PDB file of C-alpha atoms in Angstrom:
ATOM      1  CA  MET X 202      19.150 -15.587  22.276  1.00 78.00           C
ATOM      2  CA  ILE X 203      19.900 -19.020  20.829  1.00 84.00           C
ATOM      3  CA  ASN X 204      22.553 -18.921  18.149  1.00 88.00           C
ATOM      4  CA  LEU X 205      21.447 -20.220  14.739  1.00 89.00           C
ATOM      5  CA  GLU X 206      24.728 -21.972  13.935  1.00 89.00           C
ATOM      6  CA  ARG X 207      24.610 -23.842  17.234  1.00 91.00           C
ATOM      7  CA  LEU X 208      21.074 -24.947  16.481  1.00 91.00           C
ATOM      8  CA  ARG X 209      22.372 -26.173  13.138  1.00 89.00           C
ATOM      9  CA  ALA X 210      25.038 -28.202  14.991  1.00 91.00           C
ATOM     10  CA  LEU X 211      22.459 -29.843  17.266  1.00 91.00           C
ATOM     11  CA  ALA X 212      20.211 -30.656  14.296  1.00 89.00           C
ATOM     12  CA  ALA X 213      23.171 -32.253  12.545  1.00 88.00           C
ATOM     13  CA  VAL X 214      23.987 -34.451  15.557  1.00 89.00           C
ATOM     14  CA  ASP X 215      20.365 -35.529  15.684  1.00 88.00           C
ATOM     15  CA  THR X 216      20.388 -36.361  11.984  1.00 83.00           C
ATOM     16  CA  HIS X 217      23.768 -38.103  11.763  1.00 83.00           C
ATOM     17  CA  GLY X 218      23.864 -39.792  15.167  1.00 84.00           C
ATOM     18  CA  SER X 219      27.303 -38.698  16.347  1.00 88.00           C
ATOM     19  CA  ILE X 220      29.422 -35.598  16.817  1.00 90.00           C
ATOM     20  CA  ALA X 221      32.086 -36.838  14.379  1.00 89.00           C
ATOM     21  CA  ARG X 222      29.656 -37.522  11.538  1.00 86.00           C
ATOM     22  CA  ALA X 223      27.787 -34.266  12.209  1.00 87.00           C
ATOM     23  CA  ALA X 224      31.082 -32.323  12.122  1.00 89.00           C
ATOM     24  CA  GLN X 225      32.000 -33.964   8.831  1.00 87.00           C
ATOM     25  CA  ALA X 226      28.614 -33.044   7.338  1.00 82.00           C
ATOM     26  CA  LEU X 227      29.038 -29.400   8.357  1.00 85.00           C
ATOM     27  CA  HIS X 228      32.701 -29.298   7.274  1.00 84.00           C
ATOM     28  CA  ILE X 229      34.061 -28.379  10.709  1.00 89.00           C
ATOM     29  CA  THR X 230      36.305 -30.229  13.151  1.00 92.00           C
ATOM     30  CA  ALA X 231      34.923 -32.524  15.840  1.00 90.00           C
ATOM     31  CA  SER X 232      36.390 -30.266  18.527  1.00 91.00           C
ATOM     32  CA  GLY X 233      34.735 -27.252  16.906  1.00 91.00           C
ATOM     33  CA  MET X 234      31.422 -29.114  16.911  1.00 89.00           C
ATOM     34  CA  SER X 235      31.823 -29.985  20.603  1.00 91.00           C
ATOM     35  CA  GLN X 236      32.504 -26.347  21.425  1.00 92.00           C
ATOM     36  CA  GLN X 237      29.355 -25.243  19.584  1.00 90.00           C
ATOM     37  CA  LEU X 238      27.248 -27.756  21.491  1.00 92.00           C
ATOM     38  CA  SER X 239      28.751 -26.775  24.860  1.00 92.00           C
ATOM     39  CA  LYS X 240      27.960 -23.104  24.192  1.00 92.00           C
ATOM     40  CA  LEU X 241      24.418 -24.075  23.176  1.00 92.00           C
ATOM     41  CA  GLU X 242      23.934 -25.892  26.494  1.00 91.00           C
ATOM     42  CA  ARG X 243      25.031 -22.751  28.365  1.00 91.00           C
ATOM     43  CA  GLU X 244      22.702 -20.573  26.247  1.00 89.00           C
ATOM     44  CA  CYS X 245      19.610 -22.652  26.891  1.00 89.00           C
ATOM     45  CA  GLY X 246      20.447 -23.702  30.461  1.00 90.00           C
ATOM     46  CA  HIS X 247      19.918 -27.442  29.870  1.00 92.00           C
ATOM     47  CA  ARG X 248      22.114 -30.453  29.299  1.00 92.00           C
ATOM     48  CA  LEU X 249      21.467 -31.515  25.706  1.00 92.00           C
ATOM     49  CA  LEU X 250      23.792 -34.537  25.240  1.00 91.00           C
ATOM     50  CA  GLU X 251      24.855 -37.450  27.403  1.00 90.00           C
ATOM     51  CA  PRO X 252      27.362 -40.242  26.787  1.00 86.00           C
ATOM     52  CA  GLU X 253      26.208 -43.509  25.268  1.00 83.00           C
ATOM     53  CA  GLY X 254      29.105 -45.906  24.952  1.00 78.00           C
ATOM     54  CA  ARG X 255      31.676 -44.280  22.678  1.00 77.00           C
ATOM     55  CA  SER X 256      29.088 -41.881  21.264  1.00 81.00           C
ATOM     56  CA  VAL X 257      26.433 -39.531  22.595  1.00 86.00           C
ATOM     57  CA  ARG X 258      22.669 -39.358  22.660  1.00 89.00           C
ATOM     58  CA  LEU X 259      20.227 -36.496  23.102  1.00 91.00           C
ATOM     59  CA  THR X 260      18.707 -35.897  26.516  1.00 92.00           C
ATOM     60  CA  HIS X 261      14.999 -35.129  26.797  1.00 93.00           C
ATOM     61  CA  ALA X 262      15.820 -31.401  26.642  1.00 92.00           C
ATOM     62  CA  GLY X 263      18.087 -32.101  23.684  1.00 90.00           C
ATOM     63  CA  ARG X 264      15.299 -33.927  21.885  1.00 91.00           C
ATOM     64  CA  VAL X 265      12.851 -31.058  22.507  1.00 92.00           C
ATOM     65  CA  LEU X 266      15.335 -28.493  21.210  1.00 93.00           C
ATOM     66  CA  ALA X 267      16.403 -30.692  18.295  1.00 90.00           C
ATOM     67  CA  ASP X 268      12.806 -30.878  17.063  1.00 91.00           C
ATOM     68  CA  HIS X 269      12.624 -27.101  17.086  1.00 92.00           C
ATOM     69  CA  ALA X 270      16.049 -26.879  15.465  1.00 90.00           C
ATOM     70  CA  ALA X 271      14.927 -29.109  12.595  1.00 87.00           C
ATOM     71  CA  ALA X 272      11.894 -26.870  11.975  1.00 89.00           C
ATOM     72  CA  VAL X 273      14.015 -23.717  12.144  1.00 89.00           C
ATOM     73  CA  MET X 274      16.630 -25.088   9.747  1.00 84.00           C
ATOM     74  CA  SER X 275      13.890 -26.167   7.351  1.00 82.00           C
ATOM     75  CA  ARG X 276      12.462 -22.633   7.286  1.00 85.00           C
ATOM     76  CA  VAL X 277      15.923 -21.110   6.901  1.00 82.00           C
ATOM     77  CA  GLY X 278      16.630 -23.421   3.982  1.00 74.00           C
ATOM     78  CA  ALA X 279      13.318 -22.477   2.352  1.00 74.00           C
ATOM     79  CA  ALA X 280      14.128 -18.788   2.800  1.00 76.00           C
ATOM     80  CA  GLU X 281      17.540 -19.251   1.202  1.00 68.00           C
ATOM     81  CA  ARG X 282      15.997 -21.093  -1.753  1.00 64.00           C
ATOM     82  CA  ASP X 283      13.322 -18.428  -2.184  1.00 67.00           C
ATOM     83  CA  LEU X 284      15.877 -15.644  -2.150  1.00 69.00           C
ATOM     84  CA  ALA X 285      18.040 -17.516  -4.637  1.00 56.00           C
ATOM     85  CA  SER X 286      15.093 -17.916  -7.008  1.00 54.00           C
ATOM     86  CA  LEU X 287      13.824 -14.336  -6.867  1.00 59.00           C
ATOM     87  CA  GLY X 288      15.492 -13.501 -10.156  1.00 60.00           C
ATOM     88  CA  THR X 289      13.757 -16.312 -12.030  1.00 61.00           C
ATOM     89  CA  GLU X 290      10.522 -17.097 -10.166  1.00 73.00           C
ATOM     90  CA  VAL X 291       7.572 -14.930  -9.109  1.00 87.00           C
ATOM     91  CA  LEU X 292       6.694 -15.813  -5.527  1.00 85.00           C
ATOM     92  CA  GLY X 293       5.646 -14.404  -2.200  1.00 88.00           C
ATOM     93  CA  PRO X 294       2.850 -12.036  -1.150  1.00 93.00           C
ATOM     94  CA  LEU X 295       0.966  -9.644  -3.436  1.00 95.00           C
ATOM     95  CA  ARG X 296      -1.364  -7.277  -1.556  1.00 95.00           C
ATOM     96  CA  ILE X 297      -4.081  -5.882  -3.828  1.00 97.00           C
ATOM     97  CA  GLY X 298      -6.582  -3.146  -2.997  1.00 97.00           C
ATOM     98  CA  ALA X 299      -9.603  -2.671  -5.253  1.00 96.00           C
ATOM     99  CA  VAL X 300     -13.017  -1.094  -5.604  1.00 92.00           C
ATOM    100  CA  GLY X 301     -15.863  -3.578  -5.525  1.00 87.00           C
ATOM    101  CA  SER X 302     -16.682  -3.619  -9.229  1.00 84.00           C
ATOM    102  CA  ALA X 303     -13.084  -4.425 -10.135  1.00 89.00           C
ATOM    103  CA  ILE X 304     -13.054  -7.267  -7.615  1.00 90.00           C
ATOM    104  CA  ARG X 305     -16.103  -8.769  -9.264  1.00 84.00           C
ATOM    105  CA  THR X 306     -15.392  -8.183 -12.961  1.00 84.00           C
ATOM    106  CA  LEU X 307     -11.607  -8.131 -13.391  1.00 89.00           C
ATOM    107  CA  LEU X 308      -9.834  -9.762 -10.467  1.00 92.00           C
ATOM    108  CA  PRO X 309     -11.218 -13.323 -10.457  1.00 93.00           C
ATOM    109  CA  ALA X 310      -9.888 -14.203 -13.914  1.00 92.00           C
ATOM    110  CA  ALA X 311      -6.662 -12.277 -13.303  1.00 94.00           C
ATOM    111  CA  LEU X 312      -6.013 -14.066 -10.005  1.00 95.00           C
ATOM    112  CA  ALA X 313      -6.752 -17.440 -11.598  1.00 95.00           C
ATOM    113  CA  THR X 314      -4.242 -16.702 -14.366  1.00 94.00           C
ATOM    114  CA  LEU X 315      -1.635 -15.539 -11.863  1.00 94.00           C
ATOM    115  CA  GLY X 316      -2.135 -18.705  -9.827  1.00 94.00           C
ATOM    116  CA  ALA X 317      -1.681 -20.896 -12.871  1.00 94.00           C
ATOM    117  CA  ARG X 318       1.459 -19.079 -14.000  1.00 92.00           C
ATOM    118  CA  HIS X 319       2.996 -18.525 -10.580  1.00 93.00           C
ATOM    119  CA  PRO X 320       1.779 -21.134  -8.069  1.00 93.00           C
ATOM    120  CA  ARG X 321       4.044 -19.814  -5.325  1.00 91.00           C
ATOM    121  CA  LEU X 322       2.499 -16.353  -5.484  1.00 93.00           C
ATOM    122  CA  THR X 323       0.144 -15.604  -2.562  1.00 94.00           C
ATOM    123  CA  PRO X 324      -2.204 -12.725  -3.417  1.00 96.00           C
ATOM    124  CA  SER X 325      -4.612 -11.106  -0.966  1.00 96.00           C
ATOM    125  CA  VAL X 326      -7.369  -8.584  -1.716  1.00 97.00           C
ATOM    126  CA  ARG X 327      -8.761  -5.633   0.257  1.00 96.00           C
ATOM    127  CA  ASP X 328     -12.058  -4.031  -0.737  1.00 94.00           C
ATOM    128  CA  GLY X 329     -12.277  -0.260  -0.325  1.00 92.00           C
ATOM    129  CA  GLU X 330     -12.775   3.215  -1.728  1.00 91.00           C
ATOM    130  CA  VAL X 331     -10.111   5.095  -3.664  1.00 93.00           C
ATOM    131  CA  ALA X 332      -9.724   7.693  -0.905  1.00 91.00           C
ATOM    132  CA  GLY X 333      -8.627   4.993   1.519  1.00 92.00           C
ATOM    133  CA  LEU X 334      -6.738   2.727  -0.870  1.00 95.00           C
ATOM    134  CA  LEU X 335      -4.269   5.328  -2.192  1.00 94.00           C
ATOM    135  CA  PRO X 336      -2.834   6.185   1.265  1.00 93.00           C
ATOM    136  CA  ALA X 337      -2.480   2.464   1.980  1.00 92.00           C
ATOM    137  CA  LEU X 338      -0.467   2.103  -1.237  1.00 93.00           C
ATOM    138  CA  LEU X 339       1.754   5.060  -0.348  1.00 91.00           C
ATOM    139  CA  HIS X 340       2.351   3.733   3.176  1.00 88.00           C
ATOM    140  CA  GLY X 341       3.423   0.336   1.851  1.00 89.00           C
ATOM    141  CA  GLU X 342       0.368  -1.517   3.194  1.00 92.00           C
ATOM    142  CA  LEU X 343      -0.705  -2.502  -0.341  1.00 95.00           C
ATOM    143  CA  ASP X 344       1.338  -3.323  -3.437  1.00 95.00           C
ATOM    144  CA  LEU X 345      -1.123  -2.618  -6.236  1.00 97.00           C
ATOM    145  CA  LEU X 346      -4.567  -1.050  -6.639  1.00 97.00           C
ATOM    146  CA  LEU X 347      -7.525  -1.264  -8.968  1.00 97.00           C
ATOM    147  CA  ILE X 348      -9.266   2.100  -8.689  1.00 96.00           C
ATOM    148  CA  GLU X 349     -11.873   4.108 -10.566  1.00 95.00           C
ATOM    149  CA  ASN X 350     -11.435   7.568 -12.065  1.00 94.00           C
ATOM    150  CA  TRP X 351     -14.333   9.481 -13.605  1.00 95.00           C
ATOM    151  CA  SER X 352     -13.881  11.614 -16.713  1.00 93.00           C
ATOM    152  CA  ASN X 353     -15.765  14.609 -15.305  1.00 92.00           C
ATOM    153  CA  ARG X 354     -13.892  14.409 -11.989  1.00 91.00           C
ATOM    154  CA  PRO X 355     -10.338  13.230 -12.568  1.00 91.00           C
ATOM    155  CA  ARG X 356      -8.690  12.294  -9.280  1.00 89.00           C
ATOM    156  CA  HIS X 357      -5.290  13.695  -8.396  1.00 90.00           C
ATOM    157  CA  ILE X 358      -2.746  10.881  -8.338  1.00 91.00           C
ATOM    158  CA  PRO X 359      -0.022  11.414  -5.694  1.00 90.00           C
ATOM    159  CA  GLU X 360       3.596  11.787  -6.698  1.00 89.00           C
ATOM    160  CA  GLY X 361       5.361   8.445  -6.858  1.00 88.00           C
ATOM    161  CA  VAL X 362       2.271   6.545  -8.013  1.00 93.00           C
ATOM    162  CA  ALA X 363       1.864   5.352 -11.609  1.00 94.00           C
ATOM    163  CA  VAL X 364      -1.521   4.549 -13.150  1.00 96.00           C
ATOM    164  CA  ARG X 365      -2.575   2.635 -16.244  1.00 95.00           C
ATOM    165  CA  THR X 366      -6.144   2.626 -17.577  1.00 94.00           C
ATOM    166  CA  ILE X 367      -7.335  -0.885 -18.335  1.00 93.00           C
ATOM    167  CA  VAL X 368     -11.091  -0.357 -18.886  1.00 92.00           C
ATOM    168  CA  THR X 369     -13.103   2.675 -19.994  1.00 93.00           C
ATOM    169  CA  GLU X 370     -16.888   2.464 -19.874  1.00 93.00           C
ATOM    170  CA  GLU X 371     -19.923   4.731 -19.906  1.00 94.00           C
ATOM    171  CA  ALA X 372     -22.332   5.163 -17.021  1.00 95.00           C
ATOM    172  CA  GLN X 373     -26.090   5.289 -17.473  1.00 96.00           C
ATOM    173  CA  VAL X 374     -28.999   6.637 -15.489  1.00 96.00           C
ATOM    174  CA  ALA X 375     -31.234   3.908 -14.103  1.00 96.00           C
ATOM    175  CA  LEU X 376     -34.902   4.942 -13.935  1.00 96.00           C
ATOM    176  CA  HIS X 377     -38.158   3.207 -13.157  1.00 96.00           C
ATOM    177  CA  ALA X 378     -39.874   2.157 -16.382  1.00 94.00           C
ATOM    178  CA  ASP X 379     -42.800   4.509 -15.663  1.00 94.00           C
ATOM    179  CA  HIS X 380     -40.596   7.561 -15.054  1.00 94.00           C
ATOM    180  CA  PRO X 381     -41.479  10.463 -17.388  1.00 93.00           C
ATOM    181  CA  LEU X 382     -37.880  10.684 -18.596  1.00 94.00           C
ATOM    182  CA  GLY X 383     -37.621   6.960 -19.287  1.00 90.00           C
ATOM    183  CA  ALA X 384     -38.863   7.218 -22.872  1.00 90.00           C
ATOM    184  CA  ARG X 385     -35.953   9.420 -23.945  1.00 93.00           C
ATOM    185  CA  PRO X 386     -33.108   7.727 -25.845  1.00 94.00           C
ATOM    186  CA  VAL X 387     -30.601  10.044 -24.156  1.00 96.00           C
ATOM    187  CA  LEU X 388     -30.886  12.100 -20.976  1.00 95.00           C
ATOM    188  CA  ARG X 389     -29.527  15.635 -20.873  1.00 95.00           C
ATOM    189  CA  LEU X 390     -27.992  16.237 -17.471  1.00 93.00           C
ATOM    190  CA  ALA X 391     -29.599  19.680 -17.376  1.00 94.00           C
ATOM    191  CA  ASP X 392     -33.058  18.013 -17.460  1.00 93.00           C
ATOM    192  CA  LEU X 393     -32.494  15.949 -14.301  1.00 94.00           C
ATOM    193  CA  GLY X 394     -33.511  18.629 -11.814  1.00 93.00           C
ATOM    194  CA  GLY X 395     -35.935  17.437  -9.148  1.00 93.00           C
ATOM    195  CA  VAL X 396     -34.967  13.768  -9.566  1.00 95.00           C
ATOM    196  CA  PRO X 397     -34.248  11.989  -6.261  1.00 96.00           C
ATOM    197  CA  TRP X 398     -31.081   9.885  -6.311  1.00 97.00           C
ATOM    198  CA  ALA X 399     -29.503   6.856  -4.706  1.00 97.00           C
ATOM    199  CA  ALA X 400     -25.723   7.081  -4.605  1.00 96.00           C
ATOM    200  CA  CYS X 401     -22.704   5.719  -2.781  1.00 92.00           C
ATOM    201  CA  PRO X 402     -21.803   7.290   0.585  1.00 92.00           C
ATOM    202  CA  PRO X 403     -20.042  10.685   0.710  1.00 91.00           C
ATOM    203  CA  GLY X 404     -16.436  10.545  -0.448  1.00 88.00           C
ATOM    204  CA  ALA X 405     -16.935   7.611  -2.827  1.00 90.00           C
ATOM    205  CA  GLU X 406     -15.911   8.304  -6.409  1.00 92.00           C
ATOM    206  CA  PRO X 407     -19.276   7.457  -8.054  1.00 92.00           C
ATOM    207  CA  ARG X 408     -21.184   9.811  -5.735  1.00 94.00           C
ATOM    208  CA  GLU X 409     -18.780  12.712  -6.223  1.00 94.00           C
ATOM    209  CA  ALA X 410     -18.828  12.191 -10.002  1.00 95.00           C
ATOM    210  CA  LEU X 411     -22.637  12.334 -10.003  1.00 96.00           C
ATOM    211  CA  VAL X 412     -22.746  15.462  -7.830  1.00 96.00           C
ATOM    212  CA  GLN X 413     -20.197  17.349  -9.925  1.00 95.00           C
ATOM    213  CA  ALA X 414     -21.776  16.300 -13.229  1.00 95.00           C
ATOM    214  CA  LEU X 415     -25.203  17.599 -12.203  1.00 96.00           C
ATOM    215  CA  ARG X 416     -23.899  20.804 -10.642  1.00 96.00           C
ATOM    216  CA  ALA X 417     -21.915  21.541 -13.792  1.00 95.00           C
ATOM    217  CA  HIS X 418     -25.263  21.655 -15.628  1.00 95.00           C
ATOM    218  CA  GLY X 419     -27.104  23.769 -13.081  1.00 95.00           C
ATOM    219  CA  VAL X 420     -28.761  20.927 -11.155  1.00 96.00           C
ATOM    220  CA  GLU X 421     -28.385  20.515  -7.407  1.00 95.00           C
ATOM    221  CA  PRO X 422     -28.715  16.764  -6.754  1.00 94.00           C
ATOM    222  CA  GLU X 423     -31.127  15.505  -4.134  1.00 95.00           C
ATOM    223  CA  ILE X 424     -29.483  12.353  -2.782  1.00 96.00           C
ATOM    224  CA  ARG X 425     -31.989  10.620  -0.532  1.00 97.00           C
ATOM    225  CA  TYR X 426     -30.349   7.209  -0.296  1.00 97.00           C
ATOM    226  CA  SER X 427     -26.668   6.682   0.569  1.00 96.00           C
ATOM    227  CA  VAL X 428     -26.109   3.077  -0.441  1.00 93.00           C
ATOM    228  CA  GLY X 429     -22.712   1.496  -0.928  1.00 85.00           C
ATOM    229  CA  ASP X 430     -23.492  -0.966  -3.708  1.00 87.00           C
ATOM    230  CA  HIS X 431     -25.161  -0.623  -7.080  1.00 89.00           C
ATOM    231  CA  ALA X 432     -27.273  -3.765  -6.675  1.00 89.00           C
ATOM    232  CA  THR X 433     -29.197  -2.188  -3.801  1.00 93.00           C
ATOM    233  CA  GLN X 434     -29.452   1.105  -5.655  1.00 95.00           C
ATOM    234  CA  LEU X 435     -31.097  -0.709  -8.573  1.00 95.00           C
ATOM    235  CA  THR X 436     -33.548  -2.364  -6.179  1.00 95.00           C
ATOM    236  CA  LEU X 437     -34.610   1.082  -4.961  1.00 97.00           C
ATOM    237  CA  VAL X 438     -34.967   2.228  -8.571  1.00 97.00           C
ATOM    238  CA  ALA X 439     -37.167  -0.792  -9.329  1.00 96.00           C
ATOM    239  CA  SER X 440     -39.454   0.276  -6.478  1.00 96.00           C
ATOM    240  CA  GLY X 441     -39.948   3.665  -8.101  1.00 95.00           C
ATOM    241  CA  LEU X 442     -38.219   5.507  -5.262  1.00 96.00           C
ATOM    242  CA  THR X 443     -35.182   6.970  -6.929  1.00 96.00           C
ATOM    243  CA  ALA X 444     -32.778   7.177  -9.865  1.00 97.00           C
ATOM    244  CA  ALA X 445     -29.157   6.010  -9.859  1.00 97.00           C
ATOM    245  CA  LEU X 446     -26.030   6.471 -11.979  1.00 96.00           C
ATOM    246  CA  ILE X 447     -24.671   3.016 -12.796  1.00 94.00           C
ATOM    247  CA  PRO X 448     -21.448   2.116 -14.691  1.00 91.00           C
ATOM    248  CA  ASP X 449     -21.787  -0.444 -17.482  1.00 89.00           C
ATOM    249  CA  ALA X 450     -19.788  -3.075 -15.594  1.00 82.00           C
ATOM    250  CA  ALA X 451     -22.392  -2.993 -12.809  1.00 82.00           C
ATOM    251  CA  LEU X 452     -25.279  -3.612 -15.210  1.00 84.00           C
ATOM    252  CA  ARG X 453     -25.018  -7.392 -15.478  1.00 77.00           C
ATOM    253  CA  GLN X 454     -28.582  -7.875 -14.276  1.00 77.00           C
ATOM    254  CA  VAL X 455     -31.200  -5.140 -14.145  1.00 89.00           C
ATOM    255  CA  PRO X 456     -34.350  -5.715 -12.094  1.00 91.00           C
ATOM    256  CA  SER X 457     -37.656  -5.860 -13.894  1.00 93.00           C
ATOM    257  CA  GLY X 458     -39.143  -2.434 -14.458  1.00 93.00           C
ATOM    258  CA  VAL X 459     -35.840  -0.571 -14.667  1.00 95.00           C
ATOM    259  CA  LEU X 460     -34.603   1.312 -17.728  1.00 94.00           C
ATOM    260  CA  CYS X 461     -30.992   2.404 -18.211  1.00 94.00           C
ATOM    261  CA  VAL X 462     -30.471   5.497 -20.362  1.00 95.00           C
ATOM    262  CA  PRO X 463     -27.167   7.061 -21.493  1.00 95.00           C
ATOM    263  CA  THR X 464     -26.421  10.691 -20.682  1.00 95.00           C
ATOM    264  CA  ASP X 465     -25.606  13.794 -22.708  1.00 93.00           C
ATOM    265  CA  PRO X 466     -22.810  14.619 -22.284  1.00 92.00           C
ATOM    266  CA  PRO X 467     -21.578  11.048 -21.667  1.00 94.00           C
ATOM    267  CA  LEU X 468     -20.175  10.187 -18.249  1.00 95.00           C
ATOM    268  CA  ARG X 469     -17.266   7.770 -18.440  1.00 95.00           C
ATOM    269  CA  ARG X 470     -15.528   5.758 -15.776  1.00 95.00           C
ATOM    270  CA  HIS X 471     -11.935   4.607 -16.124  1.00 95.00           C
ATOM    271  CA  VAL X 472     -10.832   1.544 -14.175  1.00 94.00           C
ATOM    272  CA  GLN X 473      -7.119   1.952 -13.532  1.00 96.00           C
ATOM    273  CA  VAL X 474      -4.334  -0.050 -11.996  1.00 96.00           C
ATOM    274  CA  ALA X 475      -2.051   1.949  -9.687  1.00 97.00           C
ATOM    275  CA  TRP X 476       1.331   1.031  -8.213  1.00 96.00           C
ATOM    276  CA  ARG X 477       4.601   2.535  -7.003  1.00 92.00           C
ATOM    277  CA  PRO X 478       7.325   2.108  -9.662  1.00 89.00           C
ATOM    278  CA  ARG X 479      10.135   2.714  -7.157  1.00 85.00           C
ATOM    279  CA  THR X 480       9.115  -0.320  -5.127  1.00 81.00           C
ATOM    280  CA  GLU X 481       7.866  -2.441  -8.013  1.00 85.00           C
ATOM    281  CA  THR X 482       8.379  -6.139  -7.340  1.00 87.00           C
ATOM    282  CA  PRO X 483       8.172  -9.208  -9.618  1.00 88.00           C
ATOM    283  CA  PRO X 484       4.671 -10.017  -8.269  1.00 91.00           C
ATOM    284  CA  VAL X 485       3.503  -6.492  -9.130  1.00 93.00           C
ATOM    285  CA  ARG X 486       4.971  -6.758 -12.639  1.00 91.00           C
ATOM    286  CA  ALA X 487       3.300 -10.132 -13.139  1.00 93.00           C
ATOM    287  CA  CYS X 488      -0.084  -8.761 -12.049  1.00 94.00           C
ATOM    288  CA  LEU X 489       0.281  -5.702 -14.281  1.00 94.00           C
ATOM    289  CA  ASP X 490       0.985  -7.958 -17.234  1.00 92.00           C
ATOM    290  CA  VAL X 491      -2.052 -10.146 -16.576  1.00 94.00           C
ATOM    291  CA  LEU X 492      -4.435  -7.219 -16.020  1.00 92.00           C
ATOM    292  CA  THR X 493      -3.211  -5.380 -19.116  1.00 88.00           C
ATOM    293  CA  HIS X 494      -3.631  -8.379 -21.374  1.00 84.00           C
ATOM    294  CA  ALA X 495      -6.997  -9.303 -19.851  1.00 74.00           C
ATOM    295  CA  SER X 496      -8.361  -5.810 -20.481  1.00 66.00           C
ATOM    296  CA  ARG X 497      -7.402  -6.071 -24.143  1.00 64.00           C
ATOM    297  CA  SER X 498      -8.963  -9.448 -24.700  1.00 58.00           C
ATOM    298  CA  GLU X 499     -11.782  -9.693 -27.187  1.00 37.00           C
ATOM    299  CA  GLU X 500     -13.862 -11.642 -24.697  1.00 43.00           C
ATOM    300  CA  SER X 501     -13.816  -8.831 -22.125  1.00 45.00           C
ATOM    301  CA  ALA X 502     -14.772  -6.262 -24.725  1.00 48.00           C
ATOM    302  CA  THR X 503     -17.611  -8.461 -25.992  1.00 43.00           C
ATOM    303  CA  VAL X 504     -19.032  -8.987 -22.500  1.00 44.00           C
ATOM    304  CA  LEU X 505     -19.053  -5.280 -21.702  1.00 44.00           C
ATOM    305  CA  LYS X 506     -20.561  -4.359 -25.067  1.00 48.00           C
ATOM    306  CA  ALA X 507     -23.268  -6.995 -24.773  1.00 46.00           C
ATOM    307  CA  ALA X 508     -24.163  -5.841 -21.266  1.00 45.00           C
ATOM    308  CA  SER X 509     -24.450  -2.237 -22.423  1.00 47.00           C
ATOM    309  CA  GLU X 510     -26.587  -3.071 -25.465  1.00 50.00           C
ATOM    310  CA  GLU X 511     -28.908  -5.330 -23.473  1.00 47.00           C
ATOM    311  CA  ASN X 512     -29.487  -2.697 -20.827  1.00 47.00           C
ATOM    312  CA  ARG X 513     -30.139   0.063 -23.314  1.00 45.00           C
ATOM    313  CA  ALA X 514     -32.654  -2.222 -24.979  1.00 45.00           C
ATOM    314  CA  GLY X 515     -34.711  -2.362 -21.827  1.00 44.00           C
ATOM    315  CA  GLY X 516     -32.905  -3.932 -18.919  1.00 40.00           C
ATOM    316  CA  ARG X 517     -33.022  -7.641 -19.848  1.00 36.00           C
ATOM    317  CA  ASP X 518     -31.137 -10.102 -17.669  1.00 35.00           C
ATOM    318  CA  VAL X 519     -27.510 -10.426 -18.804  1.00 32.00           C
ATOM    319  CA  GLY X 520     -25.724 -11.852 -15.798  1.00 33.00           C
ATOM    320  CA  GLY X 521     -25.002 -11.024 -12.177  1.00 35.00           C
ATOM    321  CA  VAL X 522     -25.403  -7.721 -10.368  1.00 35.00           C
ATOM    322  CA  ASP X 523     -22.160  -5.978  -9.481  1.00 40.00           C
ATOM    323  CA  HIS X 524     -21.201  -3.633  -6.659  1.00 40.00           C
ATOM    324  CA  HIS X 525     -19.411  -0.398  -7.401  1.00 46.00           C
TER     325      HIS X 525
END
């Protein structure tokens, strides 16, 4: 193993051109510097310096190692500066896990704001379902989550995990325009027997919320299509094949011939941020602050309200289709 301080000595000789000047720069004696360099030669098994008049010069092996030493010392210096600035600057990695709809509707603006405020922050994002994201948070693979939690099926949050709701929205039933139930202003869940459904795959929160909501009102759901994104579910609805339960945030564009009708009782989805307070870092705190303020902004509320009103009015185009 090559000693870091001896690498520092070789880098100094390369920079300052002599052992004496390098020793002065590192605040050690010339004899101490010579000893460090001799030990480094023994460690690496190569002669690193050779005489040149009254001074020394680097051999080819010395030059090769000195180039590496300069890179190593540069990284060490950067690490020291980063550690020194941790109390005043938000920097480093931020590993975010999120359900698809949160990635599309909430994260882009939040990540842009974080980048503007903290340019040395390096966020990454993993798409997934809540059932897989929570264990990753607990195991330290992720730092922060954006998850969904349905009002009729509240998910158990493990000990040591904190959650904060940042968006609450209603879900609506998407039906083909010619469906017999499409003319109703509100759909009673008890009246949805015999309706074929498209839903997310087993284990996904939206599917389990749909199943439990219908069963609670005496209806056994017939799920014919297991489809992981709401855009494809709406395409199947537009073909007259099925119905689907779609959260408001996913209703940015409804295909022609699709009606979206609210339910009685209402089904609500909460988008929540989850993190571990015991291991909370400055990047996590910064992201929490941005997400909390973004969810309270008037613009976000206006967009969601407009999307809901447009879809209830008959599925007019109000933007882009979202995944769950």
